[in-house]
PDB file of C-alpha atoms in Angstrom:
ATOM      1  CA  MET A  26     -62.370   8.193   5.247  1.00  0.00           C
ATOM      2  CA  ALA A  27     -62.966  11.328   7.324  1.00  0.00           C
ATOM      3  CA  ASP A  28     -66.434  12.224   8.479  1.00  0.00           C
ATOM      4  CA  ALA A  29     -68.086  15.230   6.883  1.00  0.00           C
ATOM      5  CA  GLU A  30     -67.961  18.445   8.867  1.00  0.00           C
ATOM      6  CA  PRO A  31     -71.166  19.024  10.837  1.00  0.00           C
ATOM      7  CA  LEU A  32     -73.437  21.746   9.571  1.00  0.00           C
ATOM      8  CA  THR A  33     -73.564  24.972  11.530  1.00  0.00           C
ATOM      9  CA  ASN A  34     -76.294  27.602  11.716  1.00  0.00           C
ATOM     10  CA  ALA A  35     -74.320  29.796   9.317  1.00  0.00           C
ATOM     11  CA  ASP A  36     -74.336  26.999   6.718  1.00  0.00           C
ATOM     12  CA  ILE A  37     -78.110  26.558   6.652  1.00  0.00           C
ATOM     13  CA  VAL A  38     -79.707  29.565   4.985  1.00  0.00           C
ATOM     14  CA  PHE A  39     -82.350  29.821   2.285  1.00  0.00           C
ATOM     15  CA  ARG A  40     -82.475  33.045   0.269  1.00  0.00           C
ATOM     16  CA  GLY A  41     -85.069  32.046  -2.323  1.00  0.00           C
ATOM     17  CA  ASN A  42     -82.707  31.892  -5.291  1.00  0.00           C
ATOM     18  CA  ASP A  43     -84.079  28.752  -6.957  1.00  0.00           C
ATOM     19  CA  GLY A  44     -85.420  25.249  -6.512  1.00  0.00           C
ATOM     20  CA  ASN A  45     -82.007  23.651  -6.165  1.00  0.00           C
ATOM     21  CA  GLU A  46     -81.173  25.905  -3.226  1.00  0.00           C
ATOM     22  CA  CYS A  47     -84.632  25.149  -1.806  1.00  0.00           C
ATOM     23  CA  GLU A  48     -84.144  21.395  -1.993  1.00  0.00           C
ATOM     24  CA  ALA A  49     -80.695  21.659  -0.394  1.00  0.00           C
ATOM     25  CA  PHE A  50     -82.236  23.765   2.397  1.00  0.00           C
ATOM     26  CA  VAL A  51     -84.936  21.197   3.191  1.00  0.00           C
ATOM     27  CA  VAL A  52     -82.378  18.374   3.154  1.00  0.00           C
ATOM     28  CA  ALA A  53     -80.057  20.345   5.454  1.00  0.00           C
ATOM     29  CA  ILE A  54     -82.900  20.975   7.926  1.00  0.00           C
ATOM     30  CA  ARG A  55     -83.813  17.281   7.918  1.00  0.00           C
ATOM     31  CA  ASP A  56     -80.170  16.218   8.297  1.00  0.00           C
ATOM     32  CA  LEU A  57     -79.644  18.577  11.224  1.00  0.00           C
ATOM     33  CA  ALA A  58     -82.871  17.410  12.855  1.00  0.00           C
ATOM     34  CA  PHE A  59     -81.741  13.796  12.483  1.00  0.00           C
ATOM     35  CA  ALA A  60     -78.328  14.575  13.963  1.00  0.00           C
ATOM     36  CA  LYS A  61     -80.006  16.223  16.969  1.00  0.00           C
ATOM     37  CA  GLY A  62     -82.591  13.453  17.421  1.00  0.00           C
ATOM     38  CA  LYS A  63     -85.351  15.834  16.318  1.00  0.00           C
ATOM     39  CA  ASP A  64     -86.187  14.190  12.974  1.00  0.00           C
ATOM     40  CA  GLU A  65     -89.675  13.240  14.198  1.00  0.00           C
ATOM     41  CA  ASP A  66     -90.298  16.689  15.678  1.00  0.00           C
ATOM     42  CA  SER A  67     -91.971  18.552  12.826  1.00  0.00           C
ATOM     43  CA  ASN A  68     -92.575  21.587  15.008  1.00  0.00           C
ATOM     44  CA  TRP A  69     -88.841  21.898  15.783  1.00  0.00           C
ATOM     45  CA  MET A  70     -87.915  21.618  12.089  1.00  0.00           C
ATOM     46  CA  LEU A  71     -90.535  24.205  11.138  1.00  0.00           C
ATOM     47  CA  ARG A  72     -89.484  26.685  13.811  1.00  0.00           C
ATOM     48  CA  TYR A  73     -85.788  26.231  13.021  1.00  0.00           C
ATOM     49  CA  ALA A  74     -86.346  26.580   9.267  1.00  0.00           C
ATOM     50  CA  ALA A  75     -88.215  29.854   9.769  1.00  0.00           C
ATOM     51  CA  THR A  76     -85.150  31.327  11.499  1.00  0.00           C
ATOM     52  CA  ARG A  77     -82.931  30.464   8.523  1.00  0.00           C
ATOM     53  CA  LEU A  78     -84.888  32.340   5.811  1.00  0.00           C
ATOM     54  CA  ARG A  79     -83.383  35.433   4.223  1.00  0.00           C
ATOM     55  CA  HIS A  80     -84.145  37.897   1.391  1.00  0.00           C
ATOM     56  CA  LYS A  81     -86.866  36.718  -1.046  1.00  0.00           C
ATOM     57  CA  ALA A  82     -87.574  33.593   0.989  1.00  0.00           C
ATOM     58  CA  LEU A  83     -88.217  35.569   4.159  1.00  0.00           C
ATOM     59  CA  ARG A  84     -90.607  37.920   2.357  1.00  0.00           C
ATOM     60  CA  TRP A  85     -92.394  34.947   0.751  1.00  0.00           C
ATOM     61  CA  HIS A  86     -92.746  33.293   4.171  1.00  0.00           C
ATOM     62  CA  ALA A  87     -94.283  36.440   5.648  1.00  0.00           C
ATOM     63  CA  LYS A  88     -97.095  36.255   3.061  1.00  0.00           C
ATOM     64  CA  LEU A  89     -97.880  32.568   3.638  1.00  0.00           C
ATOM     65  CA  ASP A  90    -101.208  31.560   5.088  1.00  0.00           C
ATOM     66  CA  PRO A  91    -100.769  31.028   8.845  1.00  0.00           C
ATOM     67  CA  SER A  92    -101.966  27.416   8.564  1.00  0.00           C
ATOM     68  CA  ILE A  93     -99.039  26.681   6.229  1.00  0.00           C
ATOM     69  CA  ARG A  94     -96.571  28.462   8.504  1.00  0.00           C
ATOM     70  CA  LYS A  95     -97.652  26.138  11.335  1.00  0.00           C
ATOM     71  CA  ASP A  96     -97.297  22.763   9.559  1.00  0.00           C
ATOM     72  CA  TRP A  97     -93.908  21.354   8.452  1.00  0.00           C
ATOM     73  CA  ASP A  98     -95.319  19.176   5.661  1.00  0.00           C
ATOM     74  CA  LEU A  99     -97.450  21.990   4.238  1.00  0.00           C
ATOM     75  CA  PHE A 100     -94.503  24.385   4.555  1.00  0.00           C
ATOM     76  CA  VAL A 101     -92.197  22.068   2.590  1.00  0.00           C
ATOM     77  CA  GLN A 102     -94.899  21.528  -0.030  1.00  0.00           C
ATOM     78  CA  ALA A 103     -95.356  25.310  -0.366  1.00  0.00           C
ATOM     79  CA  LEU A 104     -91.579  25.776  -0.659  1.00  0.00           C
ATOM     80  CA  PHE A 105     -91.359  23.239  -3.469  1.00  0.00           C
ATOM     81  CA  GLU A 106     -94.315  24.825  -5.281  1.00  0.00           C
ATOM     82  CA  GLU A 107     -92.857  28.331  -5.014  1.00  0.00           C
ATOM     83  CA  TYR A 108     -89.303  27.245  -5.879  1.00  0.00           C
ATOM     84  CA  PRO A 109     -89.520  24.377  -8.394  1.00  0.00           C
ATOM     85  CA  LEU A 110     -86.467  22.248  -9.050  1.00  0.00           C
ATOM     86  CA  VAL A 111     -84.174  23.586 -11.757  1.00  0.00           C
ATOM     87  CA  GLU A 112     -83.317  20.673 -14.011  1.00  0.00           C
ATOM     88  CA  GLU A 113     -79.829  20.467 -15.402  1.00  0.00           C
ATOM     89  CA  ARG A 114     -79.619  21.445 -19.045  1.00  0.00           C
ATOM     90  CA  ASP A 115     -79.487  18.662 -21.610  1.00  0.00           C
ATOM     91  CA  GLU A 116     -76.087  18.858 -23.282  1.00  0.00           C
ATOM     92  CA  GLY A 117     -77.425  17.244 -26.450  1.00  0.00           C
ATOM     93  CA  GLY A 118     -76.233  13.731 -25.642  1.00  0.00           C
ATOM     94  CA  ILE A 119     -77.978  10.594 -26.770  1.00  0.00           C
ATOM     95  CA  ALA A 120     -80.557   9.414 -24.264  1.00  0.00           C
ATOM     96  CA  THR A 121     -80.093   5.772 -23.317  1.00  0.00           C
ATOM     97  CA  PRO A 122     -83.259   3.841 -22.468  1.00  0.00           C
ATOM     98  CA  VAL A 123     -83.320   2.167 -19.065  1.00  0.00           C
ATOM     99  CA  TRP A 124     -84.789  -1.139 -20.253  1.00  0.00           C
TER     100      TRP A 124
END
């Protein structure tokens, strides 16, 4: 099986469309950090993420409290609060218990 293509800067962008895009953005930042050996460098991830914001997300970031803009964990938490996950619609199927 072929390896997946590595992510490039052009591939990692967050525009502030919805929570699914937000989650994919955070995962992409973490994956890139891991690939570069920077996965334990919260400051690197934070600084890199800030350069990949566009449109609504960039404007939202500009309004964030400076303490949040300086802490990766608080930044991710703020992202997830501002852009909650969009659950897939229930197609009316029968729910099967997991017990």
